[in-house]
CSV table of C-alpha atoms in Angstrom, one decimal:
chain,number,residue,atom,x,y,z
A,207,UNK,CA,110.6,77.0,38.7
A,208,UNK,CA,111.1,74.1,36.6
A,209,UNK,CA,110.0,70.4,37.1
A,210,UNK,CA,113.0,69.2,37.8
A,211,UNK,CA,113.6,71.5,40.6
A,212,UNK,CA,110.0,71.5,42.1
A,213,UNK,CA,110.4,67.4,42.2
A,214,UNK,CA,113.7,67.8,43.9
A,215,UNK,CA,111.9,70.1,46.9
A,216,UNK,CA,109.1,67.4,47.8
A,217,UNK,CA,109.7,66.1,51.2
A,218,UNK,CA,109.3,62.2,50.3
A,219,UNK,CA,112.4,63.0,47.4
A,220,UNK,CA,114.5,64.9,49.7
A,221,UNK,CA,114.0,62.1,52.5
A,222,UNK,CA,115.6,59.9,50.4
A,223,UNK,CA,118.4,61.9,48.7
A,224,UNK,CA,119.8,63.3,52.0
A,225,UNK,CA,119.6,60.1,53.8
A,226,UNK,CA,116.3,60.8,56.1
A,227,UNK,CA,114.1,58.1,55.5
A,228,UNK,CA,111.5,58.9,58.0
A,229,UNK,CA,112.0,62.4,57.7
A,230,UNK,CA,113.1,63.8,61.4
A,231,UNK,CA,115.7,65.7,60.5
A,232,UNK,CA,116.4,68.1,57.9
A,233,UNK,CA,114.2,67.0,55.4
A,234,UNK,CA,111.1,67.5,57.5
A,235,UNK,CA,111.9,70.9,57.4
A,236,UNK,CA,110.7,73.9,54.8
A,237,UNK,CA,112.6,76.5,53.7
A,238,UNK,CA,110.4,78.6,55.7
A,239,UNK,CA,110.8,76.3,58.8
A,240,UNK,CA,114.6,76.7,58.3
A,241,UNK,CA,114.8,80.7,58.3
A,242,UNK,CA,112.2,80.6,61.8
A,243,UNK,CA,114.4,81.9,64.7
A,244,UNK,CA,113.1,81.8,68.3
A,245,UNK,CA,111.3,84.6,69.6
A,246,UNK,CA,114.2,84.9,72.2
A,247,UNK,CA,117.4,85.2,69.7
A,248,UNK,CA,116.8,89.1,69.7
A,249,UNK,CA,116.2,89.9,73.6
A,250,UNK,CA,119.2,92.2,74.8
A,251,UNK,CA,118.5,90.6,78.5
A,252,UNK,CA,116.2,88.0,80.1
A,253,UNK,CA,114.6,89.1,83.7
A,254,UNK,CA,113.1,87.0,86.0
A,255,UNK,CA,109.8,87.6,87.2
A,256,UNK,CA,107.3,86.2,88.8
A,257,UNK,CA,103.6,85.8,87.3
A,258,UNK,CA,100.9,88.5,88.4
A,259,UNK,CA,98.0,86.7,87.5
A,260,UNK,CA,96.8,84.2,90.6
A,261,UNK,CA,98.5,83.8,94.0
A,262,UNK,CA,100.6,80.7,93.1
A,263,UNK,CA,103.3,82.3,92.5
A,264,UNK,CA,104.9,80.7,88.8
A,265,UNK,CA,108.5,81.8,88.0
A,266,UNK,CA,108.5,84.2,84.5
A,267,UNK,CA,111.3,84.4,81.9
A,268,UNK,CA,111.0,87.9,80.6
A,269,UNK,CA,112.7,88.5,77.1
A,270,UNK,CA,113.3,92.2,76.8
A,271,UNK,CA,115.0,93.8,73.7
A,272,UNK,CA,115.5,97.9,73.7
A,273,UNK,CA,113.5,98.0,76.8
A,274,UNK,CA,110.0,96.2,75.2
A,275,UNK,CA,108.8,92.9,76.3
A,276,UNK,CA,109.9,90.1,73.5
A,277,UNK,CA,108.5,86.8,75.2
A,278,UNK,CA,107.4,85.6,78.1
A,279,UNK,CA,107.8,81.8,79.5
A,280,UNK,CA,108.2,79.1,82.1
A,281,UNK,CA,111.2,79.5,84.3
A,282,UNK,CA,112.6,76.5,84.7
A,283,UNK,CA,114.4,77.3,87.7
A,284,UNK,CA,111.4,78.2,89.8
A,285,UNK,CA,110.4,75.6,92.3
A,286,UNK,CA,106.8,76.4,92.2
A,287,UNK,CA,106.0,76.0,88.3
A,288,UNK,CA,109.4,74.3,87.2
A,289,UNK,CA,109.3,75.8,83.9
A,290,UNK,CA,105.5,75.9,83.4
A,291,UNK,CA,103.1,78.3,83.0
A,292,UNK,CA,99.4,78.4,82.3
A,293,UNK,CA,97.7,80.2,79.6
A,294,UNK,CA,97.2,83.5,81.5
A,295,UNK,CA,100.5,83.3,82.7
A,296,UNK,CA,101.7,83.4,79.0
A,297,UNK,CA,99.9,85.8,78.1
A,298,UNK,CA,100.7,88.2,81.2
A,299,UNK,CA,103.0,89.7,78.1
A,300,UNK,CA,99.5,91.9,77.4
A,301,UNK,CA,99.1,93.4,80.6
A,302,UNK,CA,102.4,95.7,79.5
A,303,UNK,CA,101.6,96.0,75.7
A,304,UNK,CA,98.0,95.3,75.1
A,305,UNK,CA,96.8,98.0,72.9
A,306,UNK,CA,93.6,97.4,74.9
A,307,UNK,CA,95.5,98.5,78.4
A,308,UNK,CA,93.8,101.3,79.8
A,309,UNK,CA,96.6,104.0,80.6
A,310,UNK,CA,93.8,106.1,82.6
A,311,UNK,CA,91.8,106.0,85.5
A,312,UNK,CA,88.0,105.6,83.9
A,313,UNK,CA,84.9,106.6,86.1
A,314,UNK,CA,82.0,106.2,85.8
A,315,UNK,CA,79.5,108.5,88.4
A,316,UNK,CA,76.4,107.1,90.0
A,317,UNK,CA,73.9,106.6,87.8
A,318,UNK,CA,75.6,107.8,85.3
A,319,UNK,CA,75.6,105.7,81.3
A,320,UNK,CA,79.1,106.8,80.3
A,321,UNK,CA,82.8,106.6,81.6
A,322,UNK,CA,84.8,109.2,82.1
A,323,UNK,CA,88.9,109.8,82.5
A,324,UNK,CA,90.0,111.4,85.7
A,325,UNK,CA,93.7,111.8,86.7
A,326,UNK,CA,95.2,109.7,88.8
A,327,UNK,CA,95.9,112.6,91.9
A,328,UNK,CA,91.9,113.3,91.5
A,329,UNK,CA,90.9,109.7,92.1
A,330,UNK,CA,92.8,108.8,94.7
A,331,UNK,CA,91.6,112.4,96.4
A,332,UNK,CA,87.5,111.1,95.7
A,333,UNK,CA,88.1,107.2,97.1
A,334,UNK,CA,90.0,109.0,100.4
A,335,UNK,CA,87.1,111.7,101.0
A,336,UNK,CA,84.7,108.4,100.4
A,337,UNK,CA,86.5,106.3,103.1
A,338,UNK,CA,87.0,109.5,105.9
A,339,UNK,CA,83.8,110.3,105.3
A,340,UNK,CA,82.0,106.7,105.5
A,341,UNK,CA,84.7,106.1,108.2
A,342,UNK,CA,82.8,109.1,110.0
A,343,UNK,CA,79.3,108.9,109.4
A,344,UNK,CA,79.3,104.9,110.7
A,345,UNK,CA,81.8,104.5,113.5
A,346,UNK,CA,80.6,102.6,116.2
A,347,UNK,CA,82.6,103.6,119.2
A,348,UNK,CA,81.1,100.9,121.6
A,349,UNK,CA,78.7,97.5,120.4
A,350,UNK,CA,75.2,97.7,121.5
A,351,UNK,CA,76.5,96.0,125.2
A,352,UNK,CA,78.6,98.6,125.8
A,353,UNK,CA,81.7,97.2,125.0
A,354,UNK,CA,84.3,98.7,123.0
A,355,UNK,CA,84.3,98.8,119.3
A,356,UNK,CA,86.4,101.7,117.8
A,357,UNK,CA,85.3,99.8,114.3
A,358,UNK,CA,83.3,101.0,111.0
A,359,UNK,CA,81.2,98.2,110.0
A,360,UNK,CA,80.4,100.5,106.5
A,361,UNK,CA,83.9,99.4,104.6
A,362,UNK,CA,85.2,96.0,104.0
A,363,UNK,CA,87.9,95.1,101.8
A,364,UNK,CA,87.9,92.3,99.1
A,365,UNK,CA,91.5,91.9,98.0
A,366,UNK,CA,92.2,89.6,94.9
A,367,UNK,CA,94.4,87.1,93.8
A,368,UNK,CA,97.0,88.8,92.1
A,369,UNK,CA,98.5,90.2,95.7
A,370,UNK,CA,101.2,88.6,97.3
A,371,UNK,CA,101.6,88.2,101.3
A,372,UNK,CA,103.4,91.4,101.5
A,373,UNK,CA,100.6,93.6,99.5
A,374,UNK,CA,97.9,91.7,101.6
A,375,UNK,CA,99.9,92.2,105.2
A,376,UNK,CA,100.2,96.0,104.4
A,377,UNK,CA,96.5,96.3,103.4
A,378,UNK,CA,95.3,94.4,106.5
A,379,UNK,CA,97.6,96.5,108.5
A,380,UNK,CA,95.6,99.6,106.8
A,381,UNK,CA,92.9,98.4,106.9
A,382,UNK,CA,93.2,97.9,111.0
A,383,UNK,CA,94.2,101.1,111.3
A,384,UNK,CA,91.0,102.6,109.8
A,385,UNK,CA,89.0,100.4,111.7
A,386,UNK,CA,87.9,98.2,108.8
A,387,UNK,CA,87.2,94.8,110.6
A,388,UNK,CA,85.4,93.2,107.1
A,389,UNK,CA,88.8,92.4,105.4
A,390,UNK,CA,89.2,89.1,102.8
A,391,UNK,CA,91.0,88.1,99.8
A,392,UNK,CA,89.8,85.7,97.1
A,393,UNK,CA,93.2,83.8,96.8
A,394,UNK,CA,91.8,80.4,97.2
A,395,UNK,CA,89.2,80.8,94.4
């Protein structure tokens, strides 16, 4: 590049030859700064979500080109976050393509110093055996007065933030039916 040329690319010369004395407008900008296109040019479609991290409920933009998250943001639209959303909430893109998401169910057995993967059908067969059987072993028919109980007082349930009413109203309703009484989410922390 000559002299000539690299003089003529310095911001303060081009402010003046194109008119942009306090350099706003195009002047300000690189040639790098000029090819930058928003994340959000390429998506195919834009899906509104809502965010999974707390109980508050923030409306999502979802940018998604050839089925693959692009972007996520604020939607501006949503009368809870009106366009905002917090740092987790931006970053909610990882929980569908982290390359740190775990894709199987990791256990790790009592006492035990490593995890191991299971599939999915044999987990959910080891936590139901756990429940019937704790459900079993510690049901209190009647309380020590005589009066009746039908309750386990072995199992409680600690739901978490990230559920919304309808996820918490069908594990209470579960939860009834087993004859869990100890039931509480952590929504408010």
């Amino acid at each position: 590049m000559k002299l000539g040329e690299a003089i003529a690319r310095w911001p303060v010369v081009r402010q003046l030859r194109e008119g942009d004395p306090l350099g706003l407008g195009k002047a300000a900008q690189s040639e790098r700064s000029q090819a930058l296109r928003p994340r959000i040019e390429r998506a195919d479609h834009v899906v509104q979500s809502i965010c999974p991290y707390c109980a508050v409920g923030c409306g999502q933009l979802v940018y998604v080109k050839d089925g693959d998250v692009q972007h996520i943001e604020g939607d501006p639209a949503s009368p809870i976050s009106r366009g905002r959303l917090c740092p987790k909430g931006q970053a909610s893109k990882s929980f569908v393509q982290s390359p740190l998401r775990e894709y199987k169910v990791k256990y790790r057995r009592p006492y035990g110093t490593a995890w191991e993967e299971l599939s999915l059908d044999q987990a959910m067969e080891m936590i139901a055996d756990r429940i019937v059987d704790t459900r079993a072993a510690s049901w209190e028919e009647l309380t020590p007065e005589g009066r009746p109980a039908n309750r386990t007082m072995a199992i409680g349930n600690l739901g978490g933030a990230t559920l919304d009413n309808e996820e918490n109203y069908l594990i209470k309703k579960l939860c009834v039916a087993l004859g869990i009484v100890q039931v509480e989410n952590q929504a408010r922390i």
